[in-house]
Amino acid sequence: MKKIAVFASGSGSNFQAIINVIREGLLPAEISLLVCDQPGAFAIERAKANQIPCFIFSAKDYPSKADYETEIIALLKDVDLIVLAGYMRLVGPTLLKEYEGRIVNIHPSLLPAFPGKDAIGQALAAKANWTGVTIHFVDEGMDTGPVIVQERIRIEENETRESLQKKIQLTEHKLYPSILHMLLTQGVVINDEKARTY
Ligand code: GRF
């Protein structure tokens, strides 16, 4: 059975979508750890309700990113894949070196458009006709790693933040589990490199 760790900072609705598909027997994986940098985040409640071990930390309690990432690495016990799901921190060189090519992220825009915080607000402010969801490998940049998949979502004339967010979340909750299934069962080919399997 493949082991994954989920990193989240907020509500954890993507985390919940992954829990659900595993429970339904549709994703042959086990979530061995939730890593959360916001002690009040609802994602922690979801982990507790599903008996998933948590590592909860505050970055300010550590002298550096390298220090908390070293602690996280010890707890991960060599998981197959790290799944960022609303984790609001840049992954540093310590964790990247250890898990190179084995960290994925989901972002609510068609990258490289609208990277960073509040991608939905950025798309609305730009009066874009389209936005979407991107799943990509994580590198040292902000939402810059190799893209695995993108799905387009139309922004209607009368679109509100709430309606757009709802459409994006519906897409995310289907797309992330299906891409995790592909990564964990078949691997993936990116930029003509040989297939990566996990
Ligand atoms: C998602 O929109 C994801 O794309 C972004 O952060 C949000 C997390 O939402 N990276 P949730 O915590 O999974 O509900």
XYZ file of C-alpha atoms and ligand atoms in Angstrom:
212
model
C 0.000 0.000 0.000
C 1.398 3.411 -1.014
C 1.801 5.992 1.730
C 1.148 9.683 1.288
C 1.442 12.722 3.534
C -0.899 15.681 3.097
C 0.226 19.227 3.956
C -2.533 21.790 4.609
C -2.992 25.179 6.264
C -6.739 25.777 6.112
C -10.113 24.172 5.697
C -8.768 20.993 4.135
C -11.600 20.318 1.703
C -9.113 18.757 -0.744
C -7.708 16.691 2.111
C -11.271 15.509 2.805
C -11.815 14.622 -0.864
C -8.695 12.413 -0.722
C -9.828 10.807 2.560
C -13.196 10.052 0.940
C -11.826 8.287 -2.142
C -9.498 6.195 0.008
C -12.439 5.215 2.238
C -14.480 4.277 -0.831
C -11.657 1.978 -1.947
C -10.999 4.067 -5.080
C -7.431 5.111 -4.219
C -5.045 2.388 -3.018
C -3.162 4.551 -0.522
C -2.888 5.375 3.137
C -2.542 8.903 4.513
C 0.153 8.391 7.094
C 0.467 12.013 8.231
C -1.192 15.423 8.038
C 1.306 18.266 8.350
C -0.343 21.548 9.326
C 1.299 24.898 10.100
C -1.883 26.551 11.457
C -2.869 25.195 14.875
C -6.507 26.364 14.421
C -7.026 24.940 10.936
C -10.138 22.858 10.275
C -7.977 20.341 8.398
C -6.803 19.142 11.842
C -10.399 18.285 12.834
C -10.743 16.267 9.658
C -7.558 14.336 10.488
C -8.749 13.620 14.030
C -12.162 12.460 12.812
C -10.390 9.993 10.521
C -7.664 8.824 12.933
C -4.900 10.319 10.801
C -1.757 11.308 12.752
C -0.964 15.043 12.690
C 2.137 17.138 12.988
C 0.996 20.632 13.925
C 3.610 23.350 14.151
C 4.080 27.128 14.192
C 6.945 28.296 12.007
C 7.713 31.072 14.496
C 8.705 28.460 17.098
C 11.660 27.368 14.946
C 14.861 29.271 14.198
C 14.568 28.470 10.486
C 12.623 26.632 7.774
C 15.432 24.049 7.686
C 14.749 23.253 11.351
C 11.044 22.495 11.022
C 11.518 20.734 7.696
C 14.145 18.461 9.279
C 11.609 17.565 11.965
C 8.956 16.892 9.315
C 11.320 14.626 7.337
C 11.885 12.483 10.437
C 8.106 12.075 10.857
C 7.401 11.298 7.196
C 9.231 7.963 7.415
C 9.849 7.980 3.673
C 6.311 8.340 2.318
C 5.858 7.722 -1.416
C 4.356 11.129 -2.183
C 3.838 14.481 -0.459
C 0.529 16.095 -1.402
C 0.233 19.833 -0.800
C -3.423 20.783 -0.390
C -3.691 24.437 0.574
C -0.298 24.505 2.318
C 0.511 28.214 2.432
C 4.303 27.971 2.743
C 7.052 27.648 0.204
C 8.765 24.274 0.469
C 12.437 24.822 1.293
C 15.605 23.135 -0.004
C 15.757 20.735 2.966
C 12.470 19.013 2.130
C 12.889 19.416 -1.637
C 16.245 17.636 -1.604
C 14.815 14.682 0.292
C 11.610 14.394 -1.794
C 12.700 15.691 -5.193
C 10.038 14.944 -7.818
C 7.768 13.474 -5.164
C 5.899 16.599 -4.027
C 2.737 17.745 -5.815
C 0.565 20.826 -5.384
C -2.866 21.993 -6.507
C -3.436 25.624 -7.449
C -6.712 27.393 -8.335
C -5.650 28.976 -11.641
C -4.222 28.032 -15.011
C -0.562 28.505 -14.126
C 1.580 30.407 -14.967
C -1.358 32.854 -14.715
C -2.221 34.080 -11.224
C 0.364 32.354 -9.021
C 0.606 32.915 -5.259
C -2.105 34.040 -2.904
C -5.770 34.628 -3.820
C -5.603 33.283 -7.364
C -9.399 33.467 -7.611
C -9.427 37.158 -6.645
C -6.591 37.821 -9.084
C -8.521 36.201 -11.965
C -11.670 38.221 -11.186
C -9.707 41.475 -10.844
C -8.049 40.818 -14.223
C -11.521 40.286 -15.792
C -10.261 37.030 -17.276
C -12.728 34.913 -19.263
C -11.123 31.671 -18.175
C -9.346 30.346 -15.157
C -8.987 26.802 -13.883
C -7.074 24.351 -11.760
C -3.455 23.225 -12.094
C -1.776 20.219 -10.503
C 2.004 20.376 -10.697
C 5.230 19.099 -9.231
C 6.768 21.384 -6.649
C 10.114 23.075 -7.135
C 11.772 25.927 -5.242
C 9.585 28.610 -6.854
C 6.117 29.884 -6.056
C 3.725 27.650 -8.093
C 6.354 27.140 -10.806
C 7.102 23.387 -11.050
C 6.325 21.112 -14.049
C 2.608 20.889 -14.797
C 0.916 17.478 -14.606
C -2.613 18.507 -15.575
C -4.791 21.583 -16.027
C -8.556 21.927 -16.297
C -10.200 25.079 -17.653
C -13.137 26.799 -15.960
C -15.148 29.577 -17.623
C -15.658 32.842 -15.746
C -19.184 34.015 -16.602
C -20.254 37.673 -16.961
C -22.092 37.664 -13.640
C -19.566 35.479 -11.824
C -19.074 36.171 -8.106
C -16.162 35.100 -5.966
C -18.463 32.587 -4.260
C -19.762 31.026 -7.479
C -16.281 30.808 -8.995
C -14.827 29.335 -5.831
C -17.554 26.699 -5.810
C -16.822 25.667 -9.408
C -13.084 25.547 -8.707
C -13.554 23.431 -5.600
C -15.841 20.978 -7.395
C -13.168 20.560 -10.069
C -10.343 20.258 -7.523
C -12.128 17.605 -5.482
C -12.478 15.373 -8.554
C -9.180 16.150 -10.260
C -6.776 15.764 -7.323
C -7.903 12.239 -6.345
C -7.821 11.083 -9.970
C -4.315 12.460 -10.560
C -3.092 10.937 -7.298
C -4.483 7.629 -8.538
C -2.520 7.999 -11.762
C 0.698 8.941 -9.954
C 0.469 6.145 -7.410
C -0.553 3.377 -9.794
C 1.051 4.242 -13.148
C 3.565 7.047 -12.595
C 3.810 9.934 -15.023
C 5.940 11.214 -17.885
C 6.864 14.900 -17.681
C 8.905 16.802 -20.272
C 9.952 13.563 -22.012
C 11.790 12.343 -18.943
C 11.456 8.655 -18.268
C 8.294 7.676 -16.432
C 8.362 8.413 -12.750
C 6.691 5.893 -10.543
C 5.980 6.193 -6.863
C -7.381 25.172 -2.875
O -8.112 26.037 -3.703
C -6.048 24.878 -3.488
O -6.052 24.922 -4.874
C -5.186 25.984 -2.933
O -5.651 26.201 -1.641
C -7.015 25.826 -1.557
C -7.139 24.880 -0.398
O -8.472 24.626 -0.070
N -3.790 25.633 -3.004
P -8.826 23.487 0.988
O -8.080 23.812 2.283
O -8.407 22.174 0.414
O -10.308 23.598 1.189
